[in-house]
Coordinates of C-alpha atoms and ligand atoms in Angstrom, one line a residue:
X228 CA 42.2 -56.6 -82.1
X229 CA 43.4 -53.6 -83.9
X230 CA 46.1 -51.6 -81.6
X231 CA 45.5 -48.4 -83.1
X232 CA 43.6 -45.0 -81.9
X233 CA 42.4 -44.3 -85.3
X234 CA 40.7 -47.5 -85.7
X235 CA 39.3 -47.5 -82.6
X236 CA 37.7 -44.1 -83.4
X237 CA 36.4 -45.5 -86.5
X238 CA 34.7 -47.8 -84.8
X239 CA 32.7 -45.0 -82.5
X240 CA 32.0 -43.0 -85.4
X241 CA 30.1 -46.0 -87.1
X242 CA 28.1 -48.1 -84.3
X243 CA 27.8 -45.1 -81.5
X244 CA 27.3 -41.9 -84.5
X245 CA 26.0 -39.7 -81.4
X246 CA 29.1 -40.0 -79.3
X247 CA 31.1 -38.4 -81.8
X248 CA 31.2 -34.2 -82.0
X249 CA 33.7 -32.0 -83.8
X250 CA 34.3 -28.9 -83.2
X251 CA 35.7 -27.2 -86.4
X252 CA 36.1 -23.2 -85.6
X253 CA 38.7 -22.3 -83.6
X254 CA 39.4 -22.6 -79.6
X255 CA 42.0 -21.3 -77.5
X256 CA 43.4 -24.0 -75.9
X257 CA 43.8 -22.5 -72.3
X258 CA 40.9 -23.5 -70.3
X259 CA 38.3 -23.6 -73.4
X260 CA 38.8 -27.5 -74.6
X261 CA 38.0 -28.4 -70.3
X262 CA 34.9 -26.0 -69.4
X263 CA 33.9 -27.4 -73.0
X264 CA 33.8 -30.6 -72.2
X265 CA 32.8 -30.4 -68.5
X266 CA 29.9 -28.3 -69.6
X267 CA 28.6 -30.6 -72.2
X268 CA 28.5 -33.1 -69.5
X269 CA 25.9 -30.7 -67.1
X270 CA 24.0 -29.0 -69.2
X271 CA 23.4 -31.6 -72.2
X272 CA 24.2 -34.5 -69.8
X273 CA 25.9 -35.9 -72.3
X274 CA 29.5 -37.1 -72.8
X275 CA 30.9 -37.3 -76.5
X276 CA 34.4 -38.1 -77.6
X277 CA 35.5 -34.0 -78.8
X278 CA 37.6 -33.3 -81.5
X279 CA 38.8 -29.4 -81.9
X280 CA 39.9 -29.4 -85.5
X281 CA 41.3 -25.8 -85.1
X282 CA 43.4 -25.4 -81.8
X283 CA 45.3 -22.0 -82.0
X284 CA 49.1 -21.9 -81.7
X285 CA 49.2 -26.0 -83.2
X286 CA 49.1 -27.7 -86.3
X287 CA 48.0 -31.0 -84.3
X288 CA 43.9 -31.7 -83.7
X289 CA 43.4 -32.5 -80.0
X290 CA 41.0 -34.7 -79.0
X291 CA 39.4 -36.0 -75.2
X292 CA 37.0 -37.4 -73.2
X293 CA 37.3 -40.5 -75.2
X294 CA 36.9 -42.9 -71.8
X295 CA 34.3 -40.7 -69.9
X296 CA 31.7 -44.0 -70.8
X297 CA 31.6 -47.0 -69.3
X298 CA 30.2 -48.7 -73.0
X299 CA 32.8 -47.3 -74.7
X300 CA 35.8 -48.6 -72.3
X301 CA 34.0 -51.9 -72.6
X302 CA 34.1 -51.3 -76.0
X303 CA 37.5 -51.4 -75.9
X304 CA 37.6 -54.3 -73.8
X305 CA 35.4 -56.3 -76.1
X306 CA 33.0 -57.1 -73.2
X307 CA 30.0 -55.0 -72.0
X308 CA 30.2 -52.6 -69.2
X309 CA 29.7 -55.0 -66.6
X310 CA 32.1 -57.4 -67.3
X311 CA 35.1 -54.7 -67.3
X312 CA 36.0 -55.8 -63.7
X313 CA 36.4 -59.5 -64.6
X314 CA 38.3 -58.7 -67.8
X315 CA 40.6 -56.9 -66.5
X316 CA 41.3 -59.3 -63.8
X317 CA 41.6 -62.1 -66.4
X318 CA 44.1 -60.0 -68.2
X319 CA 46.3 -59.6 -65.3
X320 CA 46.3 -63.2 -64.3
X321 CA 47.5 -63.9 -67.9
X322 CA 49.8 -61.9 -69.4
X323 CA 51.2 -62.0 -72.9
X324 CA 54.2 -60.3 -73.0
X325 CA 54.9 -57.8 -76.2
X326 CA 56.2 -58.3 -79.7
X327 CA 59.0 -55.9 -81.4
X328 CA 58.1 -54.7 -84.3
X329 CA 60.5 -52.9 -86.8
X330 CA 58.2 -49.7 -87.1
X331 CA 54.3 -48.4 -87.3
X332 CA 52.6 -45.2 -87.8
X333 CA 54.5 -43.3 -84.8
X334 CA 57.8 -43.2 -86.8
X335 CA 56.0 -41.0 -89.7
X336 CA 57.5 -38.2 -88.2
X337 CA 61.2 -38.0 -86.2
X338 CA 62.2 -34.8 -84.6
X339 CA 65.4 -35.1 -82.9
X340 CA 67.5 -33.1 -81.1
X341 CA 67.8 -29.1 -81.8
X342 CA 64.5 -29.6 -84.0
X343 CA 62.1 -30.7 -80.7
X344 CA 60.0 -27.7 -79.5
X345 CA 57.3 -28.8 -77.3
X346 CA 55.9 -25.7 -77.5
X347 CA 54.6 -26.9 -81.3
X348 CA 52.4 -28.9 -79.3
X349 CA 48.8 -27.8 -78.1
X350 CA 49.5 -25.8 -74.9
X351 CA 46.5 -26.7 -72.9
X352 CA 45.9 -25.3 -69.5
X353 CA 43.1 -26.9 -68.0
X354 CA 41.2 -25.3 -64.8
X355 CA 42.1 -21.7 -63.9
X356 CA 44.3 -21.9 -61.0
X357 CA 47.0 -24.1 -62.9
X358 CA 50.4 -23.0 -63.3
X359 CA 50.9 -23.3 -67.0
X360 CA 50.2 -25.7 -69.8
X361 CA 49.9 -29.8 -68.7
X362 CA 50.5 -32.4 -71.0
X363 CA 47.8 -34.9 -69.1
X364 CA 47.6 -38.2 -71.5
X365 CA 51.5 -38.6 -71.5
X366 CA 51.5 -42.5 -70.6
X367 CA 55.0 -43.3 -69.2
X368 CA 57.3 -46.4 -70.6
X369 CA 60.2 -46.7 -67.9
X370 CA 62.6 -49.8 -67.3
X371 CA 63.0 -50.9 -63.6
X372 CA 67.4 -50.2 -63.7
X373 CA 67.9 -53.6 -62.1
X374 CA 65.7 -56.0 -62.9
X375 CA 64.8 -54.3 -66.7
X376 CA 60.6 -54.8 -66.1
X377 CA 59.1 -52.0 -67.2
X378 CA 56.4 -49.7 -65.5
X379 CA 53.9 -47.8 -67.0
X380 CA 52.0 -45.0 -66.0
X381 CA 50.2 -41.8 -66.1
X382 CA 52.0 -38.7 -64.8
X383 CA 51.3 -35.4 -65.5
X384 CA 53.5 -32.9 -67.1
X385 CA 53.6 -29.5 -67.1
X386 CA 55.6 -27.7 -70.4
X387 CA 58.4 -25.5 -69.2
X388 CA 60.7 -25.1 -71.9
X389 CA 61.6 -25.8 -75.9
X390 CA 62.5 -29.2 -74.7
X391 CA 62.2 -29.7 -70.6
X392 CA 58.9 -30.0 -68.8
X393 CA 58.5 -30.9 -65.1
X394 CA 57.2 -34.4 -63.9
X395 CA 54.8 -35.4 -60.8
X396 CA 56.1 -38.8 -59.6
X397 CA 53.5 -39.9 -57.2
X398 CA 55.7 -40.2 -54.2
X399 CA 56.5 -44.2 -53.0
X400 CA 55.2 -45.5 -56.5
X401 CA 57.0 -47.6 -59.3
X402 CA 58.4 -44.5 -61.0
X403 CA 59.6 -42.5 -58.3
X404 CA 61.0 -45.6 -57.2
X405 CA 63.3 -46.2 -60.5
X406 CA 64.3 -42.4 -60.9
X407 CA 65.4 -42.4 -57.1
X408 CA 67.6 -45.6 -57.6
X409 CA 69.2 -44.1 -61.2
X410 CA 69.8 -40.7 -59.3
X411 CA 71.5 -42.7 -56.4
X412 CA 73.9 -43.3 -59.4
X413 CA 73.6 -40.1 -60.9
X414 CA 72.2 -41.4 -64.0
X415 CA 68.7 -40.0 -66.0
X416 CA 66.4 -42.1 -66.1
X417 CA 65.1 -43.0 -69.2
X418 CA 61.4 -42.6 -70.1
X419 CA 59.1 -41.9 -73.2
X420 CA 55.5 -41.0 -73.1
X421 CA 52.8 -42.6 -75.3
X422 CA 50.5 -40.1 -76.0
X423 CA 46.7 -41.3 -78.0
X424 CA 46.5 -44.3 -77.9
X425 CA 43.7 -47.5 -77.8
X426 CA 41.7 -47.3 -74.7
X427 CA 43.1 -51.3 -73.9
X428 CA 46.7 -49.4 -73.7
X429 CA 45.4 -46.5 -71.3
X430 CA 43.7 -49.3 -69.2
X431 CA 46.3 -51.7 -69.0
X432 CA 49.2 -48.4 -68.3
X433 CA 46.8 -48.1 -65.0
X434 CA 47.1 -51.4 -63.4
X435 CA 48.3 -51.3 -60.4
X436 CA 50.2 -54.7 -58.9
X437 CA 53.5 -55.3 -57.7
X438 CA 56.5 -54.0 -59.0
X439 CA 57.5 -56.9 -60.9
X440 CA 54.1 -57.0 -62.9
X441 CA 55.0 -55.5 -66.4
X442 CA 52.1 -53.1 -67.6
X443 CA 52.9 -54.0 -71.3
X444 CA 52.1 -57.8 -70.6
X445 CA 48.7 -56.9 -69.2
X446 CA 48.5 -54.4 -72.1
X447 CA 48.8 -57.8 -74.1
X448 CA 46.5 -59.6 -71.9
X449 CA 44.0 -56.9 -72.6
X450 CA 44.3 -57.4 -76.4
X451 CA 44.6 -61.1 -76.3
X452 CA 47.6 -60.9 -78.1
X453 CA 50.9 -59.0 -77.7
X454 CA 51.1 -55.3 -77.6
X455 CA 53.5 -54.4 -80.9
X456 CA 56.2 -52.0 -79.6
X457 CA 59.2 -50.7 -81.6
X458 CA 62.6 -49.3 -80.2
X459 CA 63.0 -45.9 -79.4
X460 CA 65.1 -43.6 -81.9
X461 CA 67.6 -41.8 -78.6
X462 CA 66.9 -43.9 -76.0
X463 CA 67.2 -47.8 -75.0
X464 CA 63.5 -48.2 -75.1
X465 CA 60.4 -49.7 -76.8
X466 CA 56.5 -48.0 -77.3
X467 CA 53.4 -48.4 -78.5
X468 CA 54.2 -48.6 -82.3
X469 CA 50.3 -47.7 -83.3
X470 CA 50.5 -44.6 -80.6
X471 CA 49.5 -41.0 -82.3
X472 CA 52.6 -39.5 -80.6
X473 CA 56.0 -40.5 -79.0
X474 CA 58.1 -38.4 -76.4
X475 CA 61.8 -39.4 -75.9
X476 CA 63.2 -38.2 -72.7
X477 CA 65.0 -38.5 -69.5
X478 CA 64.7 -37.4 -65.8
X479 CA 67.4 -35.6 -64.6
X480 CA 69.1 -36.2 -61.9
X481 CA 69.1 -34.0 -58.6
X482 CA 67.2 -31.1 -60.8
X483 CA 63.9 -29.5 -59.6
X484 CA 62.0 -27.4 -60.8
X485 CA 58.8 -25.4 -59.7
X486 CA 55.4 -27.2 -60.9
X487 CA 51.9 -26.9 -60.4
X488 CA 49.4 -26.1 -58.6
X489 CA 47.0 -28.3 -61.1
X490 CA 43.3 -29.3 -60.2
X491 CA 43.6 -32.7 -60.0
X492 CA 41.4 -36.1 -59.4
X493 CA 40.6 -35.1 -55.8
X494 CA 38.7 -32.0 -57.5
X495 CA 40.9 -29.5 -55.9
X496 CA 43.9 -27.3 -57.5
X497 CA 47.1 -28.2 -55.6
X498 CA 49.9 -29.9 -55.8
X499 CA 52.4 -26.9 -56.1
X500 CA 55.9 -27.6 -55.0
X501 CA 59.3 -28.9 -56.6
X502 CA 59.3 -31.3 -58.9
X503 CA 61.8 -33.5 -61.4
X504 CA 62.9 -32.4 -64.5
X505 CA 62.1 -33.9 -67.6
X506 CA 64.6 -33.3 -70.5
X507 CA 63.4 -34.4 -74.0
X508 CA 65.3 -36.2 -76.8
X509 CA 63.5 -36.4 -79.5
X510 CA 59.0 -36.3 -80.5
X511 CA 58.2 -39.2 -83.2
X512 CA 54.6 -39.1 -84.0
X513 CA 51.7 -40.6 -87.0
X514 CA 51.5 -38.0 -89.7
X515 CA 48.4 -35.8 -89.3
X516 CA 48.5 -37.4 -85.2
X517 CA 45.6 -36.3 -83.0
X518 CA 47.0 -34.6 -79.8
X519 CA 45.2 -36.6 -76.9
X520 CA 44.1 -34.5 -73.8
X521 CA 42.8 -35.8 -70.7
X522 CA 39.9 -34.4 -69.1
X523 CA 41.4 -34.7 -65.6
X524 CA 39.5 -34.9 -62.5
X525 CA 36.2 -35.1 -64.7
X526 CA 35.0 -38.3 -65.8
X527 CA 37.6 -39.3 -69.0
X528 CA 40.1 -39.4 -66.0
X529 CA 37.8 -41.1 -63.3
X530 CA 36.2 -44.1 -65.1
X531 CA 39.3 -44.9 -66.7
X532 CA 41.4 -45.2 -63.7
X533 CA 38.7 -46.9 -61.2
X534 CA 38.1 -50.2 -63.3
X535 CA 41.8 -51.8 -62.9
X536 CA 42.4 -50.1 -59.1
X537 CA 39.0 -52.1 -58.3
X538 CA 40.2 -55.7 -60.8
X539 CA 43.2 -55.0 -58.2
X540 CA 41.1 -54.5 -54.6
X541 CA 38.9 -57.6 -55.7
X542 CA 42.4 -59.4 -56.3
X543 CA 43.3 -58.3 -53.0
X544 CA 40.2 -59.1 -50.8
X545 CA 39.9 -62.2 -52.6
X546 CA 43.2 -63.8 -51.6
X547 CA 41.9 -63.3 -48.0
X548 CA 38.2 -64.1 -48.3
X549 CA 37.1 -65.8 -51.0
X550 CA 33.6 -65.1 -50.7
X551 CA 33.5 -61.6 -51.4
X552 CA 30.7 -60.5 -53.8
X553 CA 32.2 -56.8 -55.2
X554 CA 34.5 -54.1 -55.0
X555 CA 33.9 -50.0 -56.0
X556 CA 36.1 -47.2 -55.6
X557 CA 32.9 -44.8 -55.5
X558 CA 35.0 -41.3 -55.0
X559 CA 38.7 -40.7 -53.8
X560 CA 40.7 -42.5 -51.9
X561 CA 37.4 -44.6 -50.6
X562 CA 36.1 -48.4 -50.9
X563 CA 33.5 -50.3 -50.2
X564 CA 33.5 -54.0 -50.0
X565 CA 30.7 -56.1 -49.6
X566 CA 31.2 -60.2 -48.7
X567 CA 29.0 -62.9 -47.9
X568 CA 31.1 -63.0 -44.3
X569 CA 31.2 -67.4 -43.2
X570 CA 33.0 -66.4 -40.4
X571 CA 33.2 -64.1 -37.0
X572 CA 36.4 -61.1 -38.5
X573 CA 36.8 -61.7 -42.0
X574 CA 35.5 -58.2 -42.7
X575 CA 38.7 -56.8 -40.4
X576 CA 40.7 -59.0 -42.8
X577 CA 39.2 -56.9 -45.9
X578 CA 40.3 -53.4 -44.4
X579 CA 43.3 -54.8 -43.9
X580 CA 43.8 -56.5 -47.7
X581 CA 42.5 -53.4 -49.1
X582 CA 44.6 -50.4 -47.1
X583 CA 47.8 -53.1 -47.7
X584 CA 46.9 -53.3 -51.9
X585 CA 46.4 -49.5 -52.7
X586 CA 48.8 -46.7 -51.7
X587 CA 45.6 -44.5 -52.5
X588 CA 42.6 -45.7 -50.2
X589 CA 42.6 -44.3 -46.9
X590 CA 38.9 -45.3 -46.1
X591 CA 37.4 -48.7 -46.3
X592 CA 33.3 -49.8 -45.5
X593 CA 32.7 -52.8 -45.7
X594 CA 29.3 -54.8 -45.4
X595 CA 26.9 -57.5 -45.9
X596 CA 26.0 -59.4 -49.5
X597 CA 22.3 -58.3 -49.0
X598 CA 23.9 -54.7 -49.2
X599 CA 24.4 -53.0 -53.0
X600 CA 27.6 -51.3 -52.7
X601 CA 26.5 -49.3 -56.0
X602 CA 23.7 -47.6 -53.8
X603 CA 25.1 -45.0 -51.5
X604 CA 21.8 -45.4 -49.2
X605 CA 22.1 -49.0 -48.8
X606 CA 25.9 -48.4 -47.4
X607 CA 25.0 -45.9 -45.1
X608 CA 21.8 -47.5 -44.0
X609 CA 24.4 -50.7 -43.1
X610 CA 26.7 -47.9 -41.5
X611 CA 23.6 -46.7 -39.4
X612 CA 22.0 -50.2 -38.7
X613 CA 24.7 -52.6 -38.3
X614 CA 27.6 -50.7 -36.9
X615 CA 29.2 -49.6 -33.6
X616 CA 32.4 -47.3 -34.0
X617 CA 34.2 -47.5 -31.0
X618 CA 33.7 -51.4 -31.6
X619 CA 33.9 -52.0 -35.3
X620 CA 36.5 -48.9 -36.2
X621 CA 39.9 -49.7 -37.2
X622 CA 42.2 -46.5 -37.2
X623 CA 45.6 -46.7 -38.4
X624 CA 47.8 -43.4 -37.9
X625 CA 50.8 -42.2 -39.8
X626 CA 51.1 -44.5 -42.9
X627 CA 51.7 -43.4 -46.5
X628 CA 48.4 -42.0 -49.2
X629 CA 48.4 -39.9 -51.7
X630 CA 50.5 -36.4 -52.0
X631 CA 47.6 -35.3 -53.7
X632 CA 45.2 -35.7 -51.0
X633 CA 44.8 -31.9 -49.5
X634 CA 44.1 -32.8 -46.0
X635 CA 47.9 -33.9 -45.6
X636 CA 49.2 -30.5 -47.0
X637 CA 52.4 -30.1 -46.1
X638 CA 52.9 -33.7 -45.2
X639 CA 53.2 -35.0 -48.9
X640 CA 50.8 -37.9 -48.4
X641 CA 51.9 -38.9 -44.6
X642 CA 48.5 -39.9 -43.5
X643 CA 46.2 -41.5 -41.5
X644 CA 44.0 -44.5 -42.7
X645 CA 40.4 -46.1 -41.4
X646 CA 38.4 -49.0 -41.8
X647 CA 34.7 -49.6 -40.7
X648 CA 32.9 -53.2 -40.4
X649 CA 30.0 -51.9 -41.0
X650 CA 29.0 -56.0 -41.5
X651 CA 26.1 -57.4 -38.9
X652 CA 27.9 -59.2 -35.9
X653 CA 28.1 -61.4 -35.0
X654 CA 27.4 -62.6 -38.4
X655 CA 24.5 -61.5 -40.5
X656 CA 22.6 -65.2 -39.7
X657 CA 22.8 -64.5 -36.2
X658 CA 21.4 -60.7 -36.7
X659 CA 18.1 -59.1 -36.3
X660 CA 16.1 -59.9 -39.3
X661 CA 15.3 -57.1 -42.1
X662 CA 11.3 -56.8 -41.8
X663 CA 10.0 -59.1 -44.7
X664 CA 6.7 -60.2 -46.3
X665 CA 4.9 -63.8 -46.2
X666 CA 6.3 -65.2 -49.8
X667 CA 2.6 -65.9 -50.5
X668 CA 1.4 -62.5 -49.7
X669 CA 4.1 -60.7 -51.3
X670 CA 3.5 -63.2 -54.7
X671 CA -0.4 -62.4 -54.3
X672 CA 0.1 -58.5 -54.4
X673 CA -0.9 -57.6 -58.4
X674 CA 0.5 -53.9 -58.8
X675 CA -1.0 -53.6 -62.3
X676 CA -4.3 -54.7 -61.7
X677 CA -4.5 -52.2 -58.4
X678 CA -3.1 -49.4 -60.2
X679 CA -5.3 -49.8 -63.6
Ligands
LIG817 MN1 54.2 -51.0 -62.0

């Protein structure tokens, strides 16, 4: 499979020729490219890939929403929008790990050193409370000190200088993990950002597994083949060589810096506090390189990021109860399981595997097979009908979420966490029966003929 954006574009432009709109006069980048988008989305209902040939203050095009579909991430998958879950899963239970290459299309351009202004590049702000231009897309390449496995991930970055910007490292994830362990030493910590690049690279960069599980391998499992990277030009190491645009940097030790507030996935601006320091070494990027934005907390951000957190969930619940039937991360920092439950607790079991597989969930339902976990009434009608609280309630206080969630303000994430069978006990066999038809009745019962 081709590794490159541009290609991958191509291929949009020719088989889905609707999905595709530029935008040729020009747009100030603060707040115009978002509201843009976002209002596309409710008052067309439609969601294109955008292209603003003319962004003022840049030479660079920016482009977004490129994942807010679920045909064109499978798409990029090569399987149809149902069969993301299981592809992804495949990819991290067989991953191929990367190939060097000696360069590619993000070495067209090397700015090094004095030359870097990151103020060349398009200074978006997104929603109106944030505090300054974000870099959203950046896609962070980060080796583990000790053992040398890389991490990948998303973290935002907010442009505070010719050549610093702030960092948000979730707090407890792989990341923040590696810069606290250089700091301990009082080394930076290495890091470049991959910024546009194939959709199977923005998946794979979201996976979330153990520590020792190399993003770049299920990159490769994505593809089917291994992800072609190529050495860094300041810095000991390797990227995307078929990404649009490269930044070489390092995270300073002990150094803070205000950032944010920023709205975020949650759908709320906040977030504002100290952050790390990001000092950069050098920008490589492909010659005439499209600037990728994403639309955070809108649906570019939200489908992208739910298909390998629920491949990882299903992982999770299956290793405990093999007969579960589906996983969805419907909204923030909820899931809902449904399993085909053989025997009396295995839905207990589920919380648990879920709320000990995602630093993110803090609220777990789960039911019944004969429940559809994609309709919100069906859920709550098992909530309603099957389910006792104070008997089927599990409540755990005082573990670690998300810093982002804004009912722990001012606890950074410290958090409590619930669980609710919401399964029929004592198993759904043994339950009051759903009212029903006689088969023969129900068969006999010609819709068309009554209603013609
Ligand atoms: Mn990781």
């Amino acid at each position: 499979m081709a590794q490159d954006f541009l290609s991958f574009i191509d291929r949009i432009k020719a088989e889905r020729p609707d999905e595709f709109v530029s935008v040729p006069g020009e747009i100030d980048p603060a707040h115009t490219i978002t509201a843009t988008v976002v209002k596309t989305e409710q008052e067309a209902k439609k969601r294109p890939v955008f292209v603003f040939e003319n962004v003022k203050g840049t030479d660079f095009k920016v482009m977004t929403n490129l994942h807010a579909s679920r045909p064109r991430l499978g798409m990029a998958m090569g399987v149809g929008p149902r069969e993301m879950q299981k592809k992804f899963l495949a990819a991290m239970e067989n991953p191929i790990p990367p190939k060097e290459v000696n360069t590619g299309p993000c070495k067209d351009v090397i700015i090094k050193g004095a030359d870097v202004d990151m103020r060349a590049l398009p200074q978006i702000v997104h929603h109106g409370d944030d505090g300054g231009p974000y870099i959203t897309a950046a896609i962070s390449f980060a080796k583990d000190p000790e053992t040398g496995i890389y991490n990948c991930a998303y973290n935002r970055l907010m442009i505070t200088g010719k050549d610093t910007t702030s960092i948000h490292l979730t707090l407890g994830k792989h990341l923040w993990e590696f810069h606290k362990m250089a700091e301990a030493k009082g080394e930076a910590l290495p890091v470049a950002f991959a910024i546009g690049v194939h959709p199977a690279i923005a998946l794979g960069a979201l996976s979330i597994g153990s520590v020792d599980e190399d993003e770049t391998h299920i990159m490769g499992g994505l593809f089917e083949e291994p992800l072609e990277m190529v050495r860094c030009e300041t810095i000991d190491l390797s990227v995307p060589a078929h990404a649009e645009l490269i930044i070489e940097a390092e995270i300073l030790p002990g150094a803070t810096v205000d950032e944010g507030p920023f709205g975020e996935f949650t759908g709320y601006s906040l977030g504002a506090r100290e952050r790390e320091v990001v000092k950069v070494k050098a920008i490589t990027h492909r010659k005439g390189a499209y600037f990728y934005d994403m639309n955070v907390g809108h649906l570019d951000h939200m489908l992208l990021s739910t298909i390998p957190m629920e491949a990882n969930l299903f992982r999770a619940v299956r290793s405990m109860i093999p007969s579960v039937k589906a996983v969805r991360v419907p909204s923030p920092f909820t899931c809902y399981v449904s399993i085909e439950q053989r025997l009396k607790g295995q839905a207990k079991n589920a919380i648990m595997a879920v709320l000990g597989a995602d630093l993110y969930i803090k609220r777990v339902v789960v039911v019944d097979q004969d429940v559809d976990i994609y309709d919100e009434r069906q859920v709550n009608w098992a909530l309603a009908t099957r389910c006792q609280p104070d008997r089927d309630m599990v409540l755990i206080s005082n573990a670690r979420g998300s810093d982002l969630d804004p009912s722990t303000a001012g606890d950074d994430g410290f958090t409590a966490k619930w669980g609710m069978d919401a399964t029929a006990k004592p198993l759904l066999s043994e339950f009051t029966p759903r009212h029903r038809f006689p088969k023969d009745v129900w068969d006999g019962v010609d819709v068309k003929s009554i209603l013609s």
